[in-house]
Coordinates of C-alpha atoms in Angstrom, one line a residue:
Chain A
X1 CA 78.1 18.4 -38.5
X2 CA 78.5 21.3 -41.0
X3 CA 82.1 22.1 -39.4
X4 CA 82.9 18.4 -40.5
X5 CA 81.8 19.0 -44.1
X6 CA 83.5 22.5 -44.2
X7 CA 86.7 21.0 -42.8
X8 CA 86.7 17.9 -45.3
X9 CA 86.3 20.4 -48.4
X10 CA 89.2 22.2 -46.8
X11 CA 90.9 18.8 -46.7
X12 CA 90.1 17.9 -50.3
X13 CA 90.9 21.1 -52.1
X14 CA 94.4 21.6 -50.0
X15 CA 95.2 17.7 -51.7
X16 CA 94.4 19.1 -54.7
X17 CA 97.3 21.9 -54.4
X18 CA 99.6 18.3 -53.1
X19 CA 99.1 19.8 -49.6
X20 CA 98.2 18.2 -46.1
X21 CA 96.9 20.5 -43.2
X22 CA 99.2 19.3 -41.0
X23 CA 102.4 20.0 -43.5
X24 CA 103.1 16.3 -43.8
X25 CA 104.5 14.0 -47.0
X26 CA 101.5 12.0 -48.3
X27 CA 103.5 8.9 -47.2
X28 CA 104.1 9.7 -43.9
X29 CA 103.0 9.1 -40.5
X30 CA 102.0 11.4 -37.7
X31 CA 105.1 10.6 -35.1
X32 CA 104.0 7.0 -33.3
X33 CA 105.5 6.3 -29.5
X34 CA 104.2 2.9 -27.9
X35 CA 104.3 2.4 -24.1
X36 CA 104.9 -1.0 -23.1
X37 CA 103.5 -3.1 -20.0
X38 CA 101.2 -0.1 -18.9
X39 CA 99.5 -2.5 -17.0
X40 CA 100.4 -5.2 -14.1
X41 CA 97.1 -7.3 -14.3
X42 CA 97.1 -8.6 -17.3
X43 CA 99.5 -10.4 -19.1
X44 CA 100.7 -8.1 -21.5
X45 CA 99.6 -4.5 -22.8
X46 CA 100.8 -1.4 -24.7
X47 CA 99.7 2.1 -25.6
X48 CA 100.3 2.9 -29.3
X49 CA 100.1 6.7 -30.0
X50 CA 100.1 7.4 -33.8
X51 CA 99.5 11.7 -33.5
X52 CA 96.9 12.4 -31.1
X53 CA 95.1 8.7 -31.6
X54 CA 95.3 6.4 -28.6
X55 CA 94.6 2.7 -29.1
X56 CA 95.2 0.5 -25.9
X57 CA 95.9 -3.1 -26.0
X58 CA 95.6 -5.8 -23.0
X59 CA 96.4 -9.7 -23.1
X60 CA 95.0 -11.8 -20.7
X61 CA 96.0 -15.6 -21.0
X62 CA 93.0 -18.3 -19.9
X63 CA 92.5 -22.1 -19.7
X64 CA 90.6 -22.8 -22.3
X65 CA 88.7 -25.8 -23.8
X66 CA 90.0 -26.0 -27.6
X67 CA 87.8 -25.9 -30.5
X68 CA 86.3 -29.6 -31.9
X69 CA 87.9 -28.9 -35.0
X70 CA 91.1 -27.8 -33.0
X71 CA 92.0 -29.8 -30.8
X72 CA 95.8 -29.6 -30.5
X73 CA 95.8 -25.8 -31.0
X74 CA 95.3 -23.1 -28.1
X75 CA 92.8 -20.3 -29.0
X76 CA 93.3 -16.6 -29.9
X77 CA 90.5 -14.2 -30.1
X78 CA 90.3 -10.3 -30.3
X79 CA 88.0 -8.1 -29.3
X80 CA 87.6 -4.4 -30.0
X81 CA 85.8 -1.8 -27.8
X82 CA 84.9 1.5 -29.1
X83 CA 84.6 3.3 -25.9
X84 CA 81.9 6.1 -25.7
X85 CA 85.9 8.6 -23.7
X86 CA 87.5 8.1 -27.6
X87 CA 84.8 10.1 -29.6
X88 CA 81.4 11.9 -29.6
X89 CA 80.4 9.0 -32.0
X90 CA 80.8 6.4 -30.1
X91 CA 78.1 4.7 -27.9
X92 CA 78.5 2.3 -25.0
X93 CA 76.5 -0.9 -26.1
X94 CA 77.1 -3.6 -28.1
X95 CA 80.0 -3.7 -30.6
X96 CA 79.0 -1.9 -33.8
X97 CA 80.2 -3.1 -37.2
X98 CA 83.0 -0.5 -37.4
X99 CA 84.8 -2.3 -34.1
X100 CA 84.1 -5.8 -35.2
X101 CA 85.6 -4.9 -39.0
X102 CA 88.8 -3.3 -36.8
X103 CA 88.9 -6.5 -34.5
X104 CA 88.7 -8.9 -37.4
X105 CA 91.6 -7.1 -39.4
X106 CA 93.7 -7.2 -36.4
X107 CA 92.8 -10.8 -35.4
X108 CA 93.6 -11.7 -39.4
X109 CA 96.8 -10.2 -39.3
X110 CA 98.1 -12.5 -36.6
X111 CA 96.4 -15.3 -37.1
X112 CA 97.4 -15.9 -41.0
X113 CA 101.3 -14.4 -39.9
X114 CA 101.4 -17.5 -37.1
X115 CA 102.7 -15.1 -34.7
X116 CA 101.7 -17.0 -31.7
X117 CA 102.9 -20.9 -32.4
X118 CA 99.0 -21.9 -31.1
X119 CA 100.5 -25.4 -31.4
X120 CA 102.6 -24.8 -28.1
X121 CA 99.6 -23.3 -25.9
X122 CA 98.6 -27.7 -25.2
X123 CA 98.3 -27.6 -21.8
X124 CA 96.8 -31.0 -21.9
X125 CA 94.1 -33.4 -23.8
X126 CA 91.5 -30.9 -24.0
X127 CA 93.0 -28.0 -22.2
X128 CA 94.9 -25.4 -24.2
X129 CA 95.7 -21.7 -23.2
X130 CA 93.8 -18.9 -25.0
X131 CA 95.4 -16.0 -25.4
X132 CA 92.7 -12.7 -25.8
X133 CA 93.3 -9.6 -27.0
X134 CA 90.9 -6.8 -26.3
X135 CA 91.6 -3.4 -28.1
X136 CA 90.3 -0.2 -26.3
X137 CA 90.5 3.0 -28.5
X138 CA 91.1 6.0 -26.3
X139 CA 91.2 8.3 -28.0
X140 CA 89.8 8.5 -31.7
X141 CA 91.6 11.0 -34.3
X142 CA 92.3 8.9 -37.2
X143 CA 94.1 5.6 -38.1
X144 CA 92.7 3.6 -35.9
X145 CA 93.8 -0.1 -38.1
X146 CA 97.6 0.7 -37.4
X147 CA 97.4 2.0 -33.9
X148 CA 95.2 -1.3 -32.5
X149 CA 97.8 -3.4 -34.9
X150 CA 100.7 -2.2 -33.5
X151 CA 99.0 -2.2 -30.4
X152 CA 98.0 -5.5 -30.4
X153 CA 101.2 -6.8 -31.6
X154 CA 103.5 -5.1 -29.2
X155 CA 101.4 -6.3 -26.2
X156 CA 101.7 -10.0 -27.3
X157 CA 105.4 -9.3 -27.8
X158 CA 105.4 -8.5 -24.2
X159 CA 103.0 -11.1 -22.8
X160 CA 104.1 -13.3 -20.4
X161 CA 102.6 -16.6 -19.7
X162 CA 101.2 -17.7 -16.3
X163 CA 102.7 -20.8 -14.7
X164 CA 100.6 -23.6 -15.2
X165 CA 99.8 -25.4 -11.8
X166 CA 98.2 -29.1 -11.4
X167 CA 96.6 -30.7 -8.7
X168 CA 95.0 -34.1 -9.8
X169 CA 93.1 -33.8 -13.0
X170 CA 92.3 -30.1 -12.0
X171 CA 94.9 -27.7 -14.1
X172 CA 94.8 -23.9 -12.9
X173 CA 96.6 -21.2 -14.0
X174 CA 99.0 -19.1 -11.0
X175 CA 99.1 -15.5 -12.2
X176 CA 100.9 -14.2 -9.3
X177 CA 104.0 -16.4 -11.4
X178 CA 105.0 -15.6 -14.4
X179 CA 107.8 -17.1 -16.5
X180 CA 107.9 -16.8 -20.0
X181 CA 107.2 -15.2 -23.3
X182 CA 104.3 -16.4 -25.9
X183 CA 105.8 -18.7 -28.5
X184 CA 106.0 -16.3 -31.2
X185 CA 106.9 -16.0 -34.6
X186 CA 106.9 -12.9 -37.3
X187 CA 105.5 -9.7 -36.4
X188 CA 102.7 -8.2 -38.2
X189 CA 102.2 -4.4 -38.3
X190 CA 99.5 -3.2 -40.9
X191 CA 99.5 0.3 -43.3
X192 CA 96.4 2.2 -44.2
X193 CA 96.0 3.9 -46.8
X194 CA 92.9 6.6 -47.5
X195 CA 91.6 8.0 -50.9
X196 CA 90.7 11.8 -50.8
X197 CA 90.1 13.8 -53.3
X198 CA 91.5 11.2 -55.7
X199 CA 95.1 10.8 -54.0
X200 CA 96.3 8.5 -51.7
X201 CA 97.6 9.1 -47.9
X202 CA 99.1 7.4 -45.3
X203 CA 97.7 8.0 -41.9
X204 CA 95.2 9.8 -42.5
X205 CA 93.9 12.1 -39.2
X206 CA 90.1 12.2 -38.7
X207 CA 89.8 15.2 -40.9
X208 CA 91.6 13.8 -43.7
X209 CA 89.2 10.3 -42.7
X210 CA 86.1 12.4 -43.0
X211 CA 86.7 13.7 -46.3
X212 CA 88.0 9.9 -47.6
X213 CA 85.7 7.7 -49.6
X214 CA 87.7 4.7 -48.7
X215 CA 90.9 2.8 -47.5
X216 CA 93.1 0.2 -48.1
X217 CA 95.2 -1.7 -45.3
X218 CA 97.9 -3.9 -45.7
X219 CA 99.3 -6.6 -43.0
X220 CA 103.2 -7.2 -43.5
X221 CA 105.4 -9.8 -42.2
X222 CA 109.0 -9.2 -40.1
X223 CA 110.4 -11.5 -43.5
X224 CA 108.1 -9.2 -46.2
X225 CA 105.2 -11.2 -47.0
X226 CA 101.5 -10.0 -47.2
X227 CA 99.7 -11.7 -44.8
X228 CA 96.0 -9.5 -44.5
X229 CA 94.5 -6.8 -46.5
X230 CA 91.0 -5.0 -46.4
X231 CA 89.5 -2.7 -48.6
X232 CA 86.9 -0.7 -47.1
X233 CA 84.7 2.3 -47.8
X234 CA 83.3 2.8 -50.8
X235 CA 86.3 3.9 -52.8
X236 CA 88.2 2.1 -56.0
X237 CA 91.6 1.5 -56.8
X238 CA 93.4 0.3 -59.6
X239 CA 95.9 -2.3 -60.1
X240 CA 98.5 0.0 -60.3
X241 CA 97.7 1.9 -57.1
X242 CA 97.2 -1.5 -55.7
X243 CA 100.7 -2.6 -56.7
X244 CA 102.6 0.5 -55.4
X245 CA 100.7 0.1 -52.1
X246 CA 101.6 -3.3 -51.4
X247 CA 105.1 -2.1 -52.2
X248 CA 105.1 1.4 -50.3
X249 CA 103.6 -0.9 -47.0
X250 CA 106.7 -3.1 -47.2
X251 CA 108.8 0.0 -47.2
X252 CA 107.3 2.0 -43.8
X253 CA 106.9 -1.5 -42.1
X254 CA 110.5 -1.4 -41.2
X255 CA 110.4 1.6 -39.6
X256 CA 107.1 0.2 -37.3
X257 CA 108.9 -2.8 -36.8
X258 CA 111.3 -1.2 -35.0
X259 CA 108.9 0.6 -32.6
X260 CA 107.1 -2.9 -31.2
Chain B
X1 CA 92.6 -21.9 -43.1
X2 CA 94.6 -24.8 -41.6
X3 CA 97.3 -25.7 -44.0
X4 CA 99.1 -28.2 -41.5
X5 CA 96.9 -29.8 -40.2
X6 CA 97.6 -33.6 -40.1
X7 CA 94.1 -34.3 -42.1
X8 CA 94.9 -32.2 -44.9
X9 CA 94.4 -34.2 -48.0
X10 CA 96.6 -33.4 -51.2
X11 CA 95.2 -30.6 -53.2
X12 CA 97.0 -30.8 -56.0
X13 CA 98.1 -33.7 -58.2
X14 CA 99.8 -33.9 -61.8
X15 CA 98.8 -30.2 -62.3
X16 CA 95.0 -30.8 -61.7
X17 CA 92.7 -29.8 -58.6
X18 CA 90.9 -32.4 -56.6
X19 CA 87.9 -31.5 -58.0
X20 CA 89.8 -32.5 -61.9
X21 CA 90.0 -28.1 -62.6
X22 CA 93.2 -26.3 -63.7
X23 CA 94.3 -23.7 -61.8
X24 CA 92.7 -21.0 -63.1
X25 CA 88.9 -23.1 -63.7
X26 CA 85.9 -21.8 -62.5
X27 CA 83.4 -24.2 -60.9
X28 CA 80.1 -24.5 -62.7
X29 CA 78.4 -21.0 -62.3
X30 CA 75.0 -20.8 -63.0
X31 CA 72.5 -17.5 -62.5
X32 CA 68.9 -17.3 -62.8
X33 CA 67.0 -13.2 -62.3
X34 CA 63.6 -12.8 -61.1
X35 CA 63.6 -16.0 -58.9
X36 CA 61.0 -14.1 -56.6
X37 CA 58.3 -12.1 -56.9
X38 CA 57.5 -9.5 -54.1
X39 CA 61.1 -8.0 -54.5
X40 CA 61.8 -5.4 -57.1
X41 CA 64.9 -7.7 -57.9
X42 CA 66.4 -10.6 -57.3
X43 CA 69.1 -13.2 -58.5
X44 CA 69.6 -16.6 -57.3
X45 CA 73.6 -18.2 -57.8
X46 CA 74.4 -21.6 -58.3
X47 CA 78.3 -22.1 -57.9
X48 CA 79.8 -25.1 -57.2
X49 CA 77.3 -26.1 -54.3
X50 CA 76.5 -22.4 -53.3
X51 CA 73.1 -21.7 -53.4
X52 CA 72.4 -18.1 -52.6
X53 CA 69.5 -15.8 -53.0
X54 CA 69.8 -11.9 -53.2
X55 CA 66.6 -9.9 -53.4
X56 CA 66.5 -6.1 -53.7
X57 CA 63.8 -3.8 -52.3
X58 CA 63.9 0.0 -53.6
X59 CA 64.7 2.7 -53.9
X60 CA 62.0 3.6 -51.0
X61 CA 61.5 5.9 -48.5
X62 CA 63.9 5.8 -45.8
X63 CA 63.1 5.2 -42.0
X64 CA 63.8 6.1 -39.5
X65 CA 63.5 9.7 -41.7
X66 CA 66.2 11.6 -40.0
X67 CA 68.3 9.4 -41.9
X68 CA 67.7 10.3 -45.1
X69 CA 70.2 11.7 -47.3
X70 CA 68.8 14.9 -49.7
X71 CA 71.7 13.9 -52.3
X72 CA 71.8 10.3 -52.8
X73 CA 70.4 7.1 -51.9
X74 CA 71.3 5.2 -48.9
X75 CA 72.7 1.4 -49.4
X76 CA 72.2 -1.3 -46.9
X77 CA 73.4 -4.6 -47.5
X78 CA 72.4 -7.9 -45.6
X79 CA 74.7 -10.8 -45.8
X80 CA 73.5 -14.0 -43.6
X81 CA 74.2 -17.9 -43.6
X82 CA 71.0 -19.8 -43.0
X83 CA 71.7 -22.1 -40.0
X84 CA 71.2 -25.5 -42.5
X85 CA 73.4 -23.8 -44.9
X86 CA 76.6 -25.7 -43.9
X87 CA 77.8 -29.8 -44.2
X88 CA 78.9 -29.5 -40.7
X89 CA 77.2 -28.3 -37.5
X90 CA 73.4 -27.0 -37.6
X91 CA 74.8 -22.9 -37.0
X92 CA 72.9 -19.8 -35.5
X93 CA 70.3 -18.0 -37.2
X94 CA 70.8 -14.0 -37.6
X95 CA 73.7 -11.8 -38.3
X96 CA 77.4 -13.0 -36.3
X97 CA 80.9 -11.0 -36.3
X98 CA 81.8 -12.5 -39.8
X99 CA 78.4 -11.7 -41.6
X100 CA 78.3 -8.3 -40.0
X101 CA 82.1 -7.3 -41.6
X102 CA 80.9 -8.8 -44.6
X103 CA 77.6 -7.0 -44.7
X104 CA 79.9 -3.7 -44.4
X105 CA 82.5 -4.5 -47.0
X106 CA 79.5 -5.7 -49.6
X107 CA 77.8 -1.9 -48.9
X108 CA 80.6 -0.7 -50.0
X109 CA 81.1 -2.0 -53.0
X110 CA 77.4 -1.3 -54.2
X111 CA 77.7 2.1 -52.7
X112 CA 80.6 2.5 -55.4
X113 CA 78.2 1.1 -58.2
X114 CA 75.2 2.1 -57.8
X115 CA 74.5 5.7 -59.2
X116 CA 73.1 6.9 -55.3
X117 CA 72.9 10.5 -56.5
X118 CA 69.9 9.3 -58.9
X119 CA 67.3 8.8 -56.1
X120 CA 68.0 11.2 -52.9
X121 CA 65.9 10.7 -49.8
X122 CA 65.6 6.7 -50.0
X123 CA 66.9 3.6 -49.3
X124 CA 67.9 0.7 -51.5
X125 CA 68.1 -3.0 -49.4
X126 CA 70.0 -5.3 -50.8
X127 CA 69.7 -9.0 -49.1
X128 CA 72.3 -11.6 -49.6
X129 CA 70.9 -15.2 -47.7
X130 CA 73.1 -17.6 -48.0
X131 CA 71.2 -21.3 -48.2
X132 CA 74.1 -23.7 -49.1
X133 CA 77.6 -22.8 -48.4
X134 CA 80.4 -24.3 -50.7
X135 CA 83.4 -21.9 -50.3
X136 CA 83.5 -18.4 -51.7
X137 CA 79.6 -17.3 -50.1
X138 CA 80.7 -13.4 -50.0
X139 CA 81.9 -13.4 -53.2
X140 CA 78.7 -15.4 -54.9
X141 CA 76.6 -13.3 -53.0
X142 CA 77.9 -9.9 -54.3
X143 CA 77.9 -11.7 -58.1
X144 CA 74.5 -12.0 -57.2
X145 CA 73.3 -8.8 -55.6
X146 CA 74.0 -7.2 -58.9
X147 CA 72.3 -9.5 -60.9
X148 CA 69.2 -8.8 -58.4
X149 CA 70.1 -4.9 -58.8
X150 CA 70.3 -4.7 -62.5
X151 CA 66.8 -6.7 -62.3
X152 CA 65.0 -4.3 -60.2
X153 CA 66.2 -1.5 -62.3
X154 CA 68.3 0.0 -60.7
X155 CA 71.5 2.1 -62.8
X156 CA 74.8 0.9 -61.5
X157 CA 78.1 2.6 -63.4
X158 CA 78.9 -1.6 -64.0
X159 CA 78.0 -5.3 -63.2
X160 CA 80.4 -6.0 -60.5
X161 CA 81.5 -9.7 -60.2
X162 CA 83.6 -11.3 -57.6
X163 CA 86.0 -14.4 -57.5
X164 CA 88.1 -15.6 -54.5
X165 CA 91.8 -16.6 -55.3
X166 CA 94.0 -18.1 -52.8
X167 CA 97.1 -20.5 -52.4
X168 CA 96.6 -24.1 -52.4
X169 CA 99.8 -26.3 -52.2
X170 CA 102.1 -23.6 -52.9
X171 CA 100.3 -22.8 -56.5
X172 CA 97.6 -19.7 -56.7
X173 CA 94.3 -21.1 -57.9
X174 CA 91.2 -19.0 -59.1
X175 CA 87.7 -20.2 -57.2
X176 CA 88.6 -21.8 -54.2
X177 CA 86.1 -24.8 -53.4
X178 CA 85.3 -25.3 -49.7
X179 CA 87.9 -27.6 -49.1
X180 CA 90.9 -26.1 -50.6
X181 CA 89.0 -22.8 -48.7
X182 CA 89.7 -25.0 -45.7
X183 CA 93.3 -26.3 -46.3
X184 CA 94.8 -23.8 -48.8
X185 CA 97.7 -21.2 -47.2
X186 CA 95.7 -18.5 -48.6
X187 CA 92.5 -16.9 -49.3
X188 CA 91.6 -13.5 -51.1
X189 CA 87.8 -12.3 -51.4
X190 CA 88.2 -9.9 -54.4
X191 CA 85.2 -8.1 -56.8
X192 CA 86.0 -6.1 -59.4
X193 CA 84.0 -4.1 -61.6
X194 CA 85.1 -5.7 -64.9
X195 CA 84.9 -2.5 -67.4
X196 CA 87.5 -0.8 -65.3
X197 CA 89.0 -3.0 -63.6
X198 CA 89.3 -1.4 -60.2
X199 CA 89.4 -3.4 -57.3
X200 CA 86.1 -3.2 -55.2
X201 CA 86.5 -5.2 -52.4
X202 CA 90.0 -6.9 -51.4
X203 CA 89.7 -9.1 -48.2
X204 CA 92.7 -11.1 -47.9
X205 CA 94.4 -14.0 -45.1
X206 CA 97.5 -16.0 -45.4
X207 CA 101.2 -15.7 -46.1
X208 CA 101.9 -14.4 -49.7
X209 CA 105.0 -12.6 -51.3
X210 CA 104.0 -9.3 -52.9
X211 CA 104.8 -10.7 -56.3
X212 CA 101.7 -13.3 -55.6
X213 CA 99.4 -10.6 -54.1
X214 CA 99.9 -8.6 -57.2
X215 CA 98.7 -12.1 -59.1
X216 CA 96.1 -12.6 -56.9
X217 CA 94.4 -9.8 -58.4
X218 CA 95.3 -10.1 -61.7
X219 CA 94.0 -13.7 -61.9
X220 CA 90.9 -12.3 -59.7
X221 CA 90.5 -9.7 -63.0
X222 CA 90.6 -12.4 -65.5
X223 CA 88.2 -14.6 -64.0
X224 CA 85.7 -12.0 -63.0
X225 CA 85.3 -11.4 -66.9
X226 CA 83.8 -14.5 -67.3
X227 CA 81.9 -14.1 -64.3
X228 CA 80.5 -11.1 -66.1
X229 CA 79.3 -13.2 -69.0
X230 CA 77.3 -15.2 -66.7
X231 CA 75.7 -12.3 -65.6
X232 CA 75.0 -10.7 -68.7
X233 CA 73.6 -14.0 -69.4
X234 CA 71.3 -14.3 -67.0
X235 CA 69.7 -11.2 -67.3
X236 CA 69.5 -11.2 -71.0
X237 CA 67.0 -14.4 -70.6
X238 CA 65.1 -12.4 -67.5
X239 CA 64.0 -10.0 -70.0
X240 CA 63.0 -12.0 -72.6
X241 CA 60.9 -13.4 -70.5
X242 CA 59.8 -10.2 -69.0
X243 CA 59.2 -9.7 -72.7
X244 CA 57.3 -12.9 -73.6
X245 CA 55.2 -12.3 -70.2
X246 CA 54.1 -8.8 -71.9
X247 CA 53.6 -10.1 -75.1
X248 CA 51.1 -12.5 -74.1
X249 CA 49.2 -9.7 -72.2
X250 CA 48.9 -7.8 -75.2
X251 CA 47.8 -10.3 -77.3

C-alpha cells in the first residue's frame, strides 16, 4: 500500500534525526503486561502484550508415543497460527513460511535452554507425555518473536500436568485432576532487533518493521547464556553490531524475566 | 542435538576430532560450475559426504505478473532434501517445516547479494536439492548457490560462503560432521560474505556463553575465507573451459 511506503520513509528519515515516532530510546520496548492462565482448558496459557501486539499462548499436555530415536524423552512441539483477526495480511490456510520460521525460533529457544527436563515426561516403556505449544497471534503490530517467546514461556511456566491414571496396560490421562508443574529448568526470553535506515532498534512496531531490511533475535538463558539466534531479512550486520547485541539482549532479559 | 544421550561416543580425543581434524579443519570441500546444462547456472558441492546440487534459472519474467517488482528483481530460493538423501530412514519428498525456514533464511541472504536493482520486473530461482546429507546441508547449499549464481552471470556485491560452527565436548569446532552435528552441545549455521565480513545468515541452537557466541563467528569468518578460495577455484576452471569450448568453435 502507498500509505505503508510513505509511512516507512517517514520512519526512516525520523532515525536518521536519532528519532522514533513513538518518542521511544532505540533500546527500549513498547511497555509488555502478560496475563497468565487465561484459559481453564488447557494446561497452561498466557497473553503477552508488547504495545498494541497480542500473541496468545496455550499448552495442552497429551500421551504420546516417543520418537524411535527418543525413546526415554517426552515430546515438545510448537506450532504457530497466523490467524486471518491479527492482520489484513494474514490468510486462513495452511501455515505460511513467516509462522513456521516464528514457531521454529520459539520451539529452538526452549528446546536447546532444556527448559522442560523431557527426560521426566516417561510415563512408561513407550508412553511419554508431549507437551504442545500452539501460538496464536491476535493481534499483529510488530515484534511478534518476543511476544510468542515470552508467551510461550510464561504458559509452560504455568502449565500444570494432568494426573496420570492406569487401568491395566491402558494409561489415560484425567484432566479434570491436576497436580503439578512441568519439570522445568532456565527460562528463555528472546530480543529482536531490526535494521532501518542503517540503525538498530529494539521492538520495532509494524511501521518501524515495514521500513526494516532485516532482524536479528537473540534467545537468553535465566543464568546468561545464548541459547538461539536468527537472522532474518535481507539485512547485514557486522561483528561489532553482532557483539553489542548479544551483549545489550543479556542486559533487557532481566527486566523480561521478571514479567513471566 | 542430543549431547547426553547414553550412545554418544567421545568426540574429542588428545586434541583431535573423530574424524583425525583439529578444531578448526575443514572437511574435504570440493566444487565443480556448470554441472548441468538447461540451467543458466549451476554448482554442485562435495563436502565431507554432502552432495548438493544448486541450479539457477534467470533473471526471467516473473509470474504470476502482479508480482513483479518495477525496481528490482525478485529472489526465490528452494532448499529440499531428496528422500534417499539421508543414512537413516528413506524421508518425504517436497518441502517440510525445516526446508521451508531454510528456504526463507537462504532468500535472504542472496537478496542481500545479488545486485536486484539490475534487472526490475523478473525473477531469479535459485534451487538448492540436497542428494546426500552429511551435516552442514544449508550451509553447503548456500556455498553453492553462489557458485551456480556467479555461473549464470549474475552480479552479486560478493561470493558468499557459509560454514557451521558448534560445541562439541565443551571445545568450539569449525565444520561440524553429521555426527558431532548430532551429539555436539551446539550448532550455528553462519554465511558470511567474506570481503566484508558481515554476517548473512546466523541460525544458532544450544547453550553458549556470549564470549563463545562472539567466537563462533569469528571462527565462522576465518573459515569462510577458505571457503571462498574454493569457490574462486571452481569457477576460475568453469571458464576456462567455457573458454576452451569457444576456442574450439572458432577454430
Amino acid at each position: 500500500m502507498i500509505s505503508d511506503q510513505i509511512k516507512a520513509q517517514f520512519i526512516k528519515d525520523l532515525i536518521k534525526d536519532n528519532k522514533r515516532a513513538d518518542g521511544r530510546d532505540f533500546m527500549a520496548y513498547r511497555p509488555i503486561e502478560i496475563e497468565k492462565n487465561v484459559f481453564e482448558n488447557c494446561e497452561g496459557s498466557a497473553i503477552c502484550k508488547i504495545g498494541d501486539t497480542k500473541v496468545l499462548a496455550g499448552v495442552k499436555i497429551d500421551l504420546a508415543t516417543p520418537f524411535p530415536d527418543r525413546p526415554n524423552e517426552g515430546m515438545l512441539s510448537v506450532g504457530c497460527e497466523f490467524s486471518p483477526i491479527a492482520h489484513p495480511s494474514f490468510q486462513a490456510g495452511p501455515p505460511d513460511e513467516r509462522s513456521i520460521e516464528l514457531a521454529r525460533v520459539v520451539d529452538r529457544g526452549i528446546r536447546a535452554a532444556n527448559t522442560i527436563d523431557l527426560t521426566k515426561l516417561v510415563v512408561a516403556p513407550g508412553k511419554v507425555m508431549g507437551v504442545f505449544i500452539d501460538l496464536y497471534i491476535l493481534d499483529y503490530n510488530g515484534n511478534l518473536t518476543d511476544a510468542a517467546a515470552m508467551a510461550a514461556m510464561s504458559a509452560v511456566k504455568n502449565a500444570i500436568v494432568p494426573k496420570v491414571e492406569q487401568d491395566g496396560e491402558v494409561y489415560k490421562l484425567n484432566h479434570e485432576e491436576r497436580k503439578h508443574h512441568l519439570p522445568l529448568g532456565e527460562s528463555v526470553v528472546t530480543c529482536t532487533f531490526e535494521k532501518v535506515n542503517g540503525s538498530i532498534l529494539l521492538d520495532a512496531n509494524i511501521d518501524e518493521e515495514n521500513a526494516s531490511s532485516g532482524r536479528l533475535t537473540f534467545g537468553t538463558t535465566t543464568t546468561g547464556k545464548i541459547c538461539s539466534a536468527q537472522k532474518s531479512g535481507l539485512a547485514s550486520f557486522t561483528l561489532e553490531q553482532f557483539d553489542s547485541l548479544i551483549d545489550m539482549s543479556l542486559e533487557q532479559r532481566h527486566a523480561l524475566m521478571k514479567l513471566l | 542435538m542430543s549431547s547426553n544421550s547414553p550412545d554418544k561416543p567421545q568426540l574429542i580425543k588428545n586434541g583431535k576430532r573423530l574424524s583425525g581434524r583439529s578444531f578448526t579443519d575443514l572437511r574435504p570441500l570440493k566444487i565443480t560450475a556448470g554441472v548441468l546444462k538447461q540451467a543458466d547456472g549451476s554448482a554442485m558441492i562435495e563436502w565431507g559426504k554432502n552432495r548438493i546440487i544448486a541450479a539457477v534459472y534467470g533473471p526471467h519474467e516473473v509470474f504470476p505478473k502482479f508480482l513483479t517488482n518495477n525496481k528490482k528483481a525478485l529472489v526465490s530460493a528452494r532448499y529440499v532434501m531428496a528422500p534417499f538423501s539421508s543414512l537413516e530412514d528413506h524421508g518425504r519428498s517436497g518441502p517440510n517445516r525445516r526446508s521451508i525456514e531454510i528456504s526463507k533464511v537462504a532468500k535472504h541472504v542472496f537478496e542481500n547479494a545479488i545486485l536486484t536493482s539490475r534487472f526490475p520486473k523478473t525473477i531469479i530461482d535459485i534451487h538448492m536439492d540436497v542428494v546426500q546429507s552429511d551435516g552442514g546441508t544449508r550451509i553447503a547449499a548456500i556455498t553453492a548457490a553462489s557458485v551456480a549464481l556467479a555461473d549464470a552471470g549474475i552480479p552479486m556485491k560478493d561470493l558468499v560462503a557459509g560454514v557451521a560452527v558448534g560445541k562439541v565436548d565443551g571445545e568450539l569446532v569449525v565444520d561440524l560432521d553429521k555426527t558431532e552435528d548430532n551429539y555436539g552441545e551446539s550448532d550455528a549455521a553462519v554465511v558470511i560474505s567474506p570481503r566484508t565480513g558481515d554476517i548473512l545468515l546466523f541460525q544458532m541452537e544450544g547453550l553458549l556463553t556470549p564470549e563463545e557466541v562472539k567466537r563462533t563467528v569469528r571462527l565462522a569468518k576465518d573459515a569462510a575465507v577458505q571457503v571462498r578460495e574454493v569457490q574462486v577455484a571452481a569457477l576460475k576452471k568453469r571458464y576456462e573451459q567455457v573458454a576452451s569450448e569457444l576456442g574450439e568453435q572458432i577454430a
